[in-house]
Short mmCIF file of C-alpha atoms in Angstrom, two decimals:
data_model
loop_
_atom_site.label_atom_id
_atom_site.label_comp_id
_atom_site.label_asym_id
_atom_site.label_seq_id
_atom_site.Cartn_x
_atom_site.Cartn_y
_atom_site.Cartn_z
CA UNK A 62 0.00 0.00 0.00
CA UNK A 63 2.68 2.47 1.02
CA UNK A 64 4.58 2.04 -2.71
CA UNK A 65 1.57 2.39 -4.13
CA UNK A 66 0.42 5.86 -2.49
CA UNK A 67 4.44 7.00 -3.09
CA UNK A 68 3.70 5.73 -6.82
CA UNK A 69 0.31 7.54 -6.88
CA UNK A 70 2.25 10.85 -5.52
CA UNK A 71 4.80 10.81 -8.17
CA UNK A 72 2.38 10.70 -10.85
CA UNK A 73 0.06 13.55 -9.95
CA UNK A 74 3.27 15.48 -9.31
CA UNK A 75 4.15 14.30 -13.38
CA UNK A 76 0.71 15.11 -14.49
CA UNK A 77 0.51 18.46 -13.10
CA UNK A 78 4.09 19.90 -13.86
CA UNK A 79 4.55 20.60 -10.10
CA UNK A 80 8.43 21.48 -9.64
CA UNK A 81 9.71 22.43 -5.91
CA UNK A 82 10.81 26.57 -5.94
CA UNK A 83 13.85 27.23 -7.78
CA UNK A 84 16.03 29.82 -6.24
CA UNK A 85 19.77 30.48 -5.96
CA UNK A 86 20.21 31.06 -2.01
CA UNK A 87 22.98 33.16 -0.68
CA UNK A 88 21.85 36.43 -1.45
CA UNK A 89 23.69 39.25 -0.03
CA UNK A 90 22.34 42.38 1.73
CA UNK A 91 23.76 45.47 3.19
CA UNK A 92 22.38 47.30 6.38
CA UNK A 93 23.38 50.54 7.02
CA UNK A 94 23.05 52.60 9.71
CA UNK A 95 23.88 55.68 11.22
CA UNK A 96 24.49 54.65 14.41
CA UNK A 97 27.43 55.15 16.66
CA UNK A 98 28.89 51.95 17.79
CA UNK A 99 27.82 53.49 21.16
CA UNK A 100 24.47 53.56 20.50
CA UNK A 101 23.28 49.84 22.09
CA UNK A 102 19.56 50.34 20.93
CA UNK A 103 20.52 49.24 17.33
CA UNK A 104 21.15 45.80 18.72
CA UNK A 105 18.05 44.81 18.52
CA UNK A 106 17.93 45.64 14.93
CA UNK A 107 21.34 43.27 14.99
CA UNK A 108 19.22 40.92 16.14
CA UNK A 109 16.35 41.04 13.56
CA UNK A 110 18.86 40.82 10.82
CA UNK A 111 20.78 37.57 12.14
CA UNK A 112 17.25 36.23 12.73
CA UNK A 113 15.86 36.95 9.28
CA UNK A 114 19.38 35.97 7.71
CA UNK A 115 19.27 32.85 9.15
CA UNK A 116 15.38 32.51 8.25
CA UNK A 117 15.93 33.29 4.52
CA UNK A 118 19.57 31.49 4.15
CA UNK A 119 20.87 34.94 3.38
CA UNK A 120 23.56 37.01 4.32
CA UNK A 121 23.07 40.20 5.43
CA UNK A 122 26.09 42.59 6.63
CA UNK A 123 25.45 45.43 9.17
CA UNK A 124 27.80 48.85 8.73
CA UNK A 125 27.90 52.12 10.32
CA UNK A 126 30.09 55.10 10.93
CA UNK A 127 31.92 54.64 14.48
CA UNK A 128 31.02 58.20 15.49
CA UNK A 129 27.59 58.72 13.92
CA UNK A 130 29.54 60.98 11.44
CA UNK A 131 27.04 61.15 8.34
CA UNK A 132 29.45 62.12 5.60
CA UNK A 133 31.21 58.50 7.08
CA UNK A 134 27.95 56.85 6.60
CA UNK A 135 27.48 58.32 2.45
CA UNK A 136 31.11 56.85 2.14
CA UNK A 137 29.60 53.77 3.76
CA UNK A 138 26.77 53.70 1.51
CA UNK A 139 28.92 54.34 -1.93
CA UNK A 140 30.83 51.30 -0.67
CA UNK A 141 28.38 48.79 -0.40
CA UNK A 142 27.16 50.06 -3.69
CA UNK A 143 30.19 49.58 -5.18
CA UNK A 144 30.30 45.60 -3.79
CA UNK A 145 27.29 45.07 -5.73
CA UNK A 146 24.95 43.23 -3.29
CA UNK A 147 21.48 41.95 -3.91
CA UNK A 148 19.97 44.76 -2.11
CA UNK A 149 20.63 47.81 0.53
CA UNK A 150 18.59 48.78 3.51
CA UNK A 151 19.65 52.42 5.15
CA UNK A 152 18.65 54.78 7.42
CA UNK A 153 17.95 58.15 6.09
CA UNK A 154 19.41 60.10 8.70
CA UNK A 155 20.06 63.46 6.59
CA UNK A 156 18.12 63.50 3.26
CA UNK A 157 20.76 66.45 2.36
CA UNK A 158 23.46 63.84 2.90
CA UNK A 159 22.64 60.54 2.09
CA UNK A 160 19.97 61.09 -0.86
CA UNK A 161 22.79 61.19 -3.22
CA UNK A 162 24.69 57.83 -2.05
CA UNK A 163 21.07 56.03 -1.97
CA UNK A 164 19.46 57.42 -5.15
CA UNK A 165 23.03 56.03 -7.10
CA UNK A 166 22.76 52.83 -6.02
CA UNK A 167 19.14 52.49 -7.00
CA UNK A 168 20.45 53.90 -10.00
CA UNK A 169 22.76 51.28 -10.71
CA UNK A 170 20.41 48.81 -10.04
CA UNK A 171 20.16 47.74 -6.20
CA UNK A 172 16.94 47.64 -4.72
CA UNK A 173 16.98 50.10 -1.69
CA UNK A 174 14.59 50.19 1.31
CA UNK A 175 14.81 52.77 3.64
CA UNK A 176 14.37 51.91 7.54
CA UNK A 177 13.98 54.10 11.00
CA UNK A 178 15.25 57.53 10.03
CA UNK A 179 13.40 59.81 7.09
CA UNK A 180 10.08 59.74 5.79
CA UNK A 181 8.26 57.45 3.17
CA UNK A 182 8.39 60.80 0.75
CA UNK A 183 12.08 60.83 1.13
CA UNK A 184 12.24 57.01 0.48
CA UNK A 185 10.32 57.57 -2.49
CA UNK A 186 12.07 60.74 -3.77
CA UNK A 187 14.99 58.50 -4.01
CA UNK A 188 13.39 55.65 -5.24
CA UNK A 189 13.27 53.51 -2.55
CA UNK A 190 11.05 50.26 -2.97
CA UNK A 191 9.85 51.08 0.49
CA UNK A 192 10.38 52.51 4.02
CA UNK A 193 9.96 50.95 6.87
CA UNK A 194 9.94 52.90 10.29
CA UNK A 195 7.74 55.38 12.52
CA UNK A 196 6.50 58.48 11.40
CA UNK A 197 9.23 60.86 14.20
CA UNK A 198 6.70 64.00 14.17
CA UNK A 199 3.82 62.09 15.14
CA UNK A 200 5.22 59.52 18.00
CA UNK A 201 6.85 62.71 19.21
CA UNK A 202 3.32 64.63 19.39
CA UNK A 203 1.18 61.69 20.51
CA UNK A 204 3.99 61.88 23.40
CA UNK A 205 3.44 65.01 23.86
CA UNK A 206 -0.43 64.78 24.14
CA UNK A 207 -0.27 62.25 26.85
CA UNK A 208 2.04 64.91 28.90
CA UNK A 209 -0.23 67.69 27.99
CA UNK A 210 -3.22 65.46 29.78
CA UNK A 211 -0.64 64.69 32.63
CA UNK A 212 -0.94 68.50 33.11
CA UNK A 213 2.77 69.41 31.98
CA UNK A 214 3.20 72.75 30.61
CA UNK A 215 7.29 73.28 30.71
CA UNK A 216 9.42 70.44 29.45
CA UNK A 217 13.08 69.67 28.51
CA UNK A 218 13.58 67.27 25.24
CA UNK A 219 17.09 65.50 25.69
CA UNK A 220 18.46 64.90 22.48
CA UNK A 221 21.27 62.90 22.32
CA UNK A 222 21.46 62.73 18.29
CA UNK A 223 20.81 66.50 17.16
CA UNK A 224 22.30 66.25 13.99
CA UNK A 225 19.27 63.76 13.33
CA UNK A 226 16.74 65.91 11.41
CA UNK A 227 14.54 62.92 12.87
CA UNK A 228 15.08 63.76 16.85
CA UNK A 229 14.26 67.22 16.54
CA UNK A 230 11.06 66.41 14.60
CA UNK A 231 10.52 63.90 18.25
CA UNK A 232 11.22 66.92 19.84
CA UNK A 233 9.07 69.38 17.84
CA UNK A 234 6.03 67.20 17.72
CA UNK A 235 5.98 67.21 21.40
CA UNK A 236 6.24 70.94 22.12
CA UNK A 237 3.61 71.19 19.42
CA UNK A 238 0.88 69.15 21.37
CA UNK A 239 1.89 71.20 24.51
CA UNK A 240 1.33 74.46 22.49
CA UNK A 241 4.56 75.48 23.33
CA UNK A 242 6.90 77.01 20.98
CA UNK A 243 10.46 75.06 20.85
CA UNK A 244 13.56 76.55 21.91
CA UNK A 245 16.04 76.01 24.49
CA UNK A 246 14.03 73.23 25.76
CA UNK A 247 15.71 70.84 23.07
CA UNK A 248 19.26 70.53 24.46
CA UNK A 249 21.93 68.83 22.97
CA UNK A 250 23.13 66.58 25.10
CA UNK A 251 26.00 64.69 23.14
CA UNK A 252 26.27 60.58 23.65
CA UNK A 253 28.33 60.85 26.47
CA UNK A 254 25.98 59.35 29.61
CA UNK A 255 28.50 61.26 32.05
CA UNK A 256 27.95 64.93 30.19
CA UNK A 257 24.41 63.89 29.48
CA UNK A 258 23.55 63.60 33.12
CA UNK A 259 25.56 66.54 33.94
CA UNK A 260 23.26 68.51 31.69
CA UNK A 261 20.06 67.19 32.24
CA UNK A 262 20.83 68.49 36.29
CA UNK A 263 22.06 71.87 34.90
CA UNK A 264 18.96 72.47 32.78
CA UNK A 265 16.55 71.44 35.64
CA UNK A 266 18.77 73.26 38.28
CA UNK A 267 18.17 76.24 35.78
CA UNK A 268 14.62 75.70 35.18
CA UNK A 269 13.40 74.55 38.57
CA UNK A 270 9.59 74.91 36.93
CA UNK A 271 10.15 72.25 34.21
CA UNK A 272 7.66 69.41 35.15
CA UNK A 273 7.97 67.12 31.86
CA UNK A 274 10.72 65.21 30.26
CA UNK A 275 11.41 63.38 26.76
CA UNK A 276 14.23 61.32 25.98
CA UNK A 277 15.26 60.19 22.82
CA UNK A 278 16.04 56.55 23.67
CA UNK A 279 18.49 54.49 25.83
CA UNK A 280 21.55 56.62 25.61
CA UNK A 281 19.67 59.89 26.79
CA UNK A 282 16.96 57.80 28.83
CA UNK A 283 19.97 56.10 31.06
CA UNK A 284 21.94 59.44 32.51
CA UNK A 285 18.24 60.95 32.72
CA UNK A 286 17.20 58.58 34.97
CA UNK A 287 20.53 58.86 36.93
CA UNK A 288 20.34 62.50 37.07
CA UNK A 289 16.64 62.61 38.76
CA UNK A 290 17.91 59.89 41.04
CA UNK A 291 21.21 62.40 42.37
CA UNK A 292 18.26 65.37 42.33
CA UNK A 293 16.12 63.78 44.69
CA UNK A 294 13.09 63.81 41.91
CA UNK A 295 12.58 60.20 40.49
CA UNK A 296 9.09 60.02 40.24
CA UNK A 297 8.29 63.70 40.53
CA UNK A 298 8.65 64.60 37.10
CA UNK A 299 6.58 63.30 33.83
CA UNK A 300 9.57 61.57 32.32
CA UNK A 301 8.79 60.02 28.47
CA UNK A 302 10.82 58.33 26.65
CA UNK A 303 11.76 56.65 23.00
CA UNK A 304 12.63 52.90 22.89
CA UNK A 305 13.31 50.54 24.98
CA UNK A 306 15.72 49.13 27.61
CA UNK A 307 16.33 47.05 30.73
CA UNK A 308 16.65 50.39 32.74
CA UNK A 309 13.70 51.65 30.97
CA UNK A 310 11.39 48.95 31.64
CA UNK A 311 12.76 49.27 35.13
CA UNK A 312 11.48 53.30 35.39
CA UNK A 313 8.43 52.38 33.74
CA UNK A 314 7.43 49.93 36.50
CA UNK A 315 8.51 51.72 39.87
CA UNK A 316 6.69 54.73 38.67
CA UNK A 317 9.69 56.95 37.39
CA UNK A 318 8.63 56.75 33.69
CA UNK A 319 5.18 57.64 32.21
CA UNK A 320 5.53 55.59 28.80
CA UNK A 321 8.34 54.26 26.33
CA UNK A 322 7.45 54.41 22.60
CA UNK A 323 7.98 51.37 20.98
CA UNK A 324 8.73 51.83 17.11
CA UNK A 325 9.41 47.77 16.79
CA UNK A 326 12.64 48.08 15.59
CA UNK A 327 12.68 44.30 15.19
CA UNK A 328 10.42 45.12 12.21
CA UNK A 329 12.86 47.70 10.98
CA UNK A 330 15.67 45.03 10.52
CA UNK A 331 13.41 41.95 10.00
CA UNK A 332 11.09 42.85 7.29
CA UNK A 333 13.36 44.39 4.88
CA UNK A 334 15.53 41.43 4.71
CA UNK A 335 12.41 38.71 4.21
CA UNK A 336 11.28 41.57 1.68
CA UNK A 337 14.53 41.66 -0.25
CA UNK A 338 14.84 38.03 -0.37
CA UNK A 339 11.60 37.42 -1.51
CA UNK A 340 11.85 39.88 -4.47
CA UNK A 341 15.60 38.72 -5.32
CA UNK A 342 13.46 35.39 -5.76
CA UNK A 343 10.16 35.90 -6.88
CA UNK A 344 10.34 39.02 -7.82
CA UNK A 345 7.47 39.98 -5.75
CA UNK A 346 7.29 43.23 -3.38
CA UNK A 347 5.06 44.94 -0.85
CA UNK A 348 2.91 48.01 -2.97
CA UNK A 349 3.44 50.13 0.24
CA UNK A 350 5.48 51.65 3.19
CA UNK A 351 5.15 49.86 6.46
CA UNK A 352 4.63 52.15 9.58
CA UNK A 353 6.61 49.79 12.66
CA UNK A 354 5.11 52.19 15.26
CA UNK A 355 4.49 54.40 17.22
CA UNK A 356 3.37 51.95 20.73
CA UNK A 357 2.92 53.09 23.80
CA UNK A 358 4.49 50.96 26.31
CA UNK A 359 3.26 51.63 29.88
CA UNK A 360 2.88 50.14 33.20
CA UNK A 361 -0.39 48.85 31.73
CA UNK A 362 1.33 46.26 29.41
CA UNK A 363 4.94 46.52 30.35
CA UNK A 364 4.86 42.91 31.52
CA UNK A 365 4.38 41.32 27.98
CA UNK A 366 7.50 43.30 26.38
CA UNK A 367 9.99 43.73 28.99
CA UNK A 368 11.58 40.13 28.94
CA UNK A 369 12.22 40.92 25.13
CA UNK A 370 13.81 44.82 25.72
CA UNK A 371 17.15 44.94 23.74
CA UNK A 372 16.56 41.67 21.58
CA UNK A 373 13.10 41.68 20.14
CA UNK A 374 11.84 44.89 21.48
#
């Protein structure tokens, strides 16, 4: 009976032309980023991209300037352009700066999705298949509206990354829902946690009236917390934040921080590289950007995310 049924198989398979998928595996893909290698929240993005890699039997390299330096990352980008891989995903950190770099190698041929940094009109503008990532203005002004109901009216926005056009949009969506024009609130606070703290304390020590706080993510959400600790004011202050973290998820649950906002950026790494693949393949591609956030993480629901912070969320 069992030769038979294998017999039966076979033919049907022969009748109907069936062949299993054809595809060369092995495909390489470039990630890159405009990270520091300071900056720990792009691990998680690391992550995705090992994860998907491994899914997909790809290989998928992840590059960035050392110091953030943007001109660094065009060079970057040029680079991998110039190694002719099977596609590119990049932030776009500084349209100004990295349009050029991005809208050559779609040029030349590579398909090109844009992740985290920029908006889906710069993605397109430079002919991006896609962009995958969290519209900045509005995460920073639905922030901003959950302050404004907390009943803060004078804020500092840490940002850690000015040079970002990205961070200041955080930064400007939030004054925005406050009704507050934006000024010398923002401060630039470098990536250094020791100087970061040291000017989070100035700024409040200057501004004794300011009862709200956004961070940008881990590296400005860290010293922050540090900062109100020293001050005496953990938990006296509407402190919001971008990302997530051990030390965030901490803050969140003893009260210190409001919310985190969660752009996935598991997402950001992982669906770009199942995307690529896919269309290196089949030649078949999402018709549309993919918005990875903006979540509110809170006290609420921080149980189901925190055991994933810096690896999956």
């Amino acid at each position: 009976m069992k030769k038979t049924l294998i017999a039966m198989a076979a033919a049907a398979v022969a009748f109907t032309g069936l062949t299993a998928p054809s595809y060369a595996e092995g495909e390489r893909f470039v990630l890159v980023s405009h990270a520091p290698d300071s900056d720990s929240w792009w691990n998680t993005i690391k992550n995705a991209i090992a994860v998907a890699g491994g899914q997909m039997g790809v290989e998928v390299e992840y590059r960035n300037p050392p110091t953030g330096d943007l001109a660094d990352m065009a060079r970057i980008i040029e680079q991998a352009t110039a190694s002719n891989p099977d596609g590119i995903i990049a932030t776009i950190a500084d349209f100004d700066v990295l349009s050029g770099p991005l809208s050559n190698a779609v040029a030349k041929g590579i398909p090109v999705i844009t992740i985290n940094s920029g908006t889906e009109e710069q993605s397109k503008q430079i002919g991006a298949l896609m962009h995958v990532g969290q519209p900045e203005y509005d995460a920073g002004k639905g922030a901003g509206e959950k302050a404004k109901a907390a009943g803060v009216t004078s804020f500092l926005c840490v940002n850690h990354y000015i040079t970002n056009p990205a961070s200041v949009e955080r930064c400007q969506g939030y004054a925005d829902a406050l009704g507050v024009e934006l000024g010398g609130q923002m401060i630039d606070s470098g990536q250094d946690p020791a100087e970061i703290k040291s000017k989070v304390m100035a700024y409040l020590q200057s501004n004794p009236d300011t009862n709200g706080i956004l961070t940008l993510g881990p590296t400005s959400a860290h010293p922050t917390l540090a900062a109100l600790e020293e001050m005496g004011k953990s938990g006296t202050i509407h402190f919001g934040t971008f990302d997530l973290s051990g030390e965030i998820a901490g803050g969140i649950k003893s009260d210190v921080i409001a919310f985190a906002i969660d752009q996935q950026p598991y997402l950001q790494g992982y669906l770009p590289v199942v995307i690529l693949t896919n269309l290196a393949r089949y030649g078949v591609v999402p018709g549309n950007s993919i918005n990875s956030g903006p979540g509110f993480v809170t006290k609420a629901n921080i149980s189901l995310v925190e055991k994933y912070a810096g690896e999956y969320r």
